[in-house]
């Protein structure tokens, strides 16, 4: 886990995917890849690539093809 996340390393697609997971994975729910694709309108391959990047860098947690927010010290505002 990274002690500090650098949002400047995130592409626009990564940011869009992260925000979709944040919106979908509320109240202890998780986000499925298909839901993120639907919510973002991005191609599935782009979403999968972003999910992998975000998971590898500690932004998201993944288990069995579903995603939740990784550790963070800030709030997502809606």
mmCIF file of C-alpha atoms in Angstrom:
data_model
loop_
_atom_site.group_PDB
_atom_site.id
_atom_site.type_symbol
_atom_site.label_atom_id
_atom_site.label_comp_id
_atom_site.label_asym_id
_atom_site.label_seq_id
_atom_site.Cartn_x
_atom_site.Cartn_y
_atom_site.Cartn_z
ATOM 1 C CA UNK A 1 0.000 0.000 0.000
ATOM 2 C CA UNK A 2 1.250 3.436 -0.859
ATOM 3 C CA UNK A 3 1.433 5.926 1.968
ATOM 4 C CA UNK A 4 0.369 8.749 -0.293
ATOM 5 C CA UNK A 5 -1.488 8.726 -3.607
ATOM 6 C CA UNK A 6 -0.504 11.136 -6.348
ATOM 7 C CA UNK A 7 -3.617 12.046 -8.321
ATOM 8 C CA UNK A 8 -1.388 13.440 -11.059
ATOM 9 C CA UNK A 9 -0.487 9.859 -12.031
ATOM 10 C CA UNK A 10 -4.119 9.190 -12.887
ATOM 11 C CA UNK A 11 -5.360 9.664 -16.453
ATOM 12 C CA UNK A 12 -8.757 11.157 -17.186
ATOM 13 C CA UNK A 13 -10.100 7.626 -17.744
ATOM 14 C CA UNK A 14 -8.624 6.476 -14.420
ATOM 15 C CA UNK A 15 -10.275 9.382 -12.637
ATOM 16 C CA UNK A 16 -13.611 8.633 -14.317
ATOM 17 C CA UNK A 17 -13.396 4.944 -13.380
ATOM 18 C CA UNK A 18 -12.373 5.771 -9.794
ATOM 19 C CA UNK A 19 -15.301 8.173 -9.406
ATOM 20 C CA UNK A 20 -17.695 5.534 -10.769
ATOM 21 C CA UNK A 21 -16.417 2.951 -8.272
ATOM 22 C CA UNK A 22 -16.740 5.530 -5.495
ATOM 23 C CA UNK A 23 -20.352 6.197 -6.490
ATOM 24 C CA UNK A 24 -21.230 2.508 -6.870
ATOM 25 C CA UNK A 25 -19.336 1.190 -3.842
ATOM 26 C CA UNK A 26 -21.184 3.121 -1.160
ATOM 27 C CA UNK A 27 -22.517 1.782 2.119
ATOM 28 C CA UNK A 28 -20.232 -1.257 1.987
ATOM 29 C CA UNK A 29 -21.401 -2.256 -1.479
ATOM 30 C CA UNK A 30 -18.985 -3.120 -4.262
ATOM 31 C CA UNK A 31 -18.700 -2.172 -7.923
ATOM 32 C CA UNK A 32 -18.775 -4.784 -10.675
ATOM 33 C CA UNK A 33 -16.836 -4.180 -13.881
ATOM 34 C CA UNK A 34 -20.023 -4.210 -15.982
ATOM 35 C CA UNK A 35 -21.584 -1.555 -13.737
ATOM 36 C CA UNK A 36 -18.519 0.673 -14.120
ATOM 37 C CA UNK A 37 -18.619 0.224 -17.916
ATOM 38 C CA UNK A 38 -22.314 1.142 -17.941
ATOM 39 C CA UNK A 39 -21.884 4.140 -15.649
ATOM 40 C CA UNK A 40 -18.868 5.608 -17.448
ATOM 41 C CA UNK A 41 -19.727 4.792 -21.058
ATOM 42 C CA UNK A 42 -16.071 3.838 -21.561
ATOM 43 C CA UNK A 43 -15.082 0.721 -23.533
ATOM 44 C CA UNK A 44 -14.793 -2.385 -21.356
ATOM 45 C CA UNK A 45 -11.074 -2.788 -22.171
ATOM 46 C CA UNK A 46 -10.401 0.794 -21.025
ATOM 47 C CA UNK A 47 -12.316 0.205 -17.793
ATOM 48 C CA UNK A 48 -10.471 -3.052 -17.110
ATOM 49 C CA UNK A 49 -7.116 -1.371 -17.733
ATOM 50 C CA UNK A 50 -8.018 1.493 -15.372
ATOM 51 C CA UNK A 51 -9.320 -0.890 -12.702
ATOM 52 C CA UNK A 52 -6.050 -2.838 -12.875
ATOM 53 C CA UNK A 53 -3.968 0.362 -12.635
ATOM 54 C CA UNK A 54 -6.025 1.705 -9.738
ATOM 55 C CA UNK A 55 -5.845 -1.609 -7.886
ATOM 56 C CA UNK A 56 -2.093 -2.046 -8.441
ATOM 57 C CA UNK A 57 -1.501 1.450 -7.075
ATOM 58 C CA UNK A 58 -3.679 1.029 -3.991
ATOM 59 C CA UNK A 59 -6.537 3.313 -5.034
ATOM 60 C CA UNK A 60 -8.970 0.374 -5.169
ATOM 61 C CA UNK A 61 -9.306 -3.027 -3.519
ATOM 62 C CA UNK A 62 -10.344 -5.994 -5.639
ATOM 63 C CA UNK A 63 -11.769 -9.363 -4.713
ATOM 64 C CA UNK A 64 -13.355 -11.799 -7.128
ATOM 65 C CA UNK A 65 -13.924 -9.264 -9.904
ATOM 66 C CA UNK A 66 -15.574 -6.641 -7.722
ATOM 67 C CA UNK A 67 -14.046 -3.381 -6.562
ATOM 68 C CA UNK A 68 -14.205 -1.100 -3.543
ATOM 69 C CA UNK A 69 -12.273 1.986 -2.541
ATOM 70 C CA UNK A 70 -8.836 1.394 -1.113
ATOM 71 C CA UNK A 71 -7.558 3.183 1.975
ATOM 72 C CA UNK A 72 -7.778 6.958 1.705
ATOM 73 C CA UNK A 73 -7.820 9.937 3.998
ATOM 74 C CA UNK A 74 -10.338 12.141 2.237
ATOM 75 C CA UNK A 75 -14.039 12.175 1.461
ATOM 76 C CA UNK A 76 -15.689 11.880 -1.936
ATOM 77 C CA UNK A 77 -18.289 14.596 -2.359
ATOM 78 C CA UNK A 78 -21.401 14.067 -4.464
#
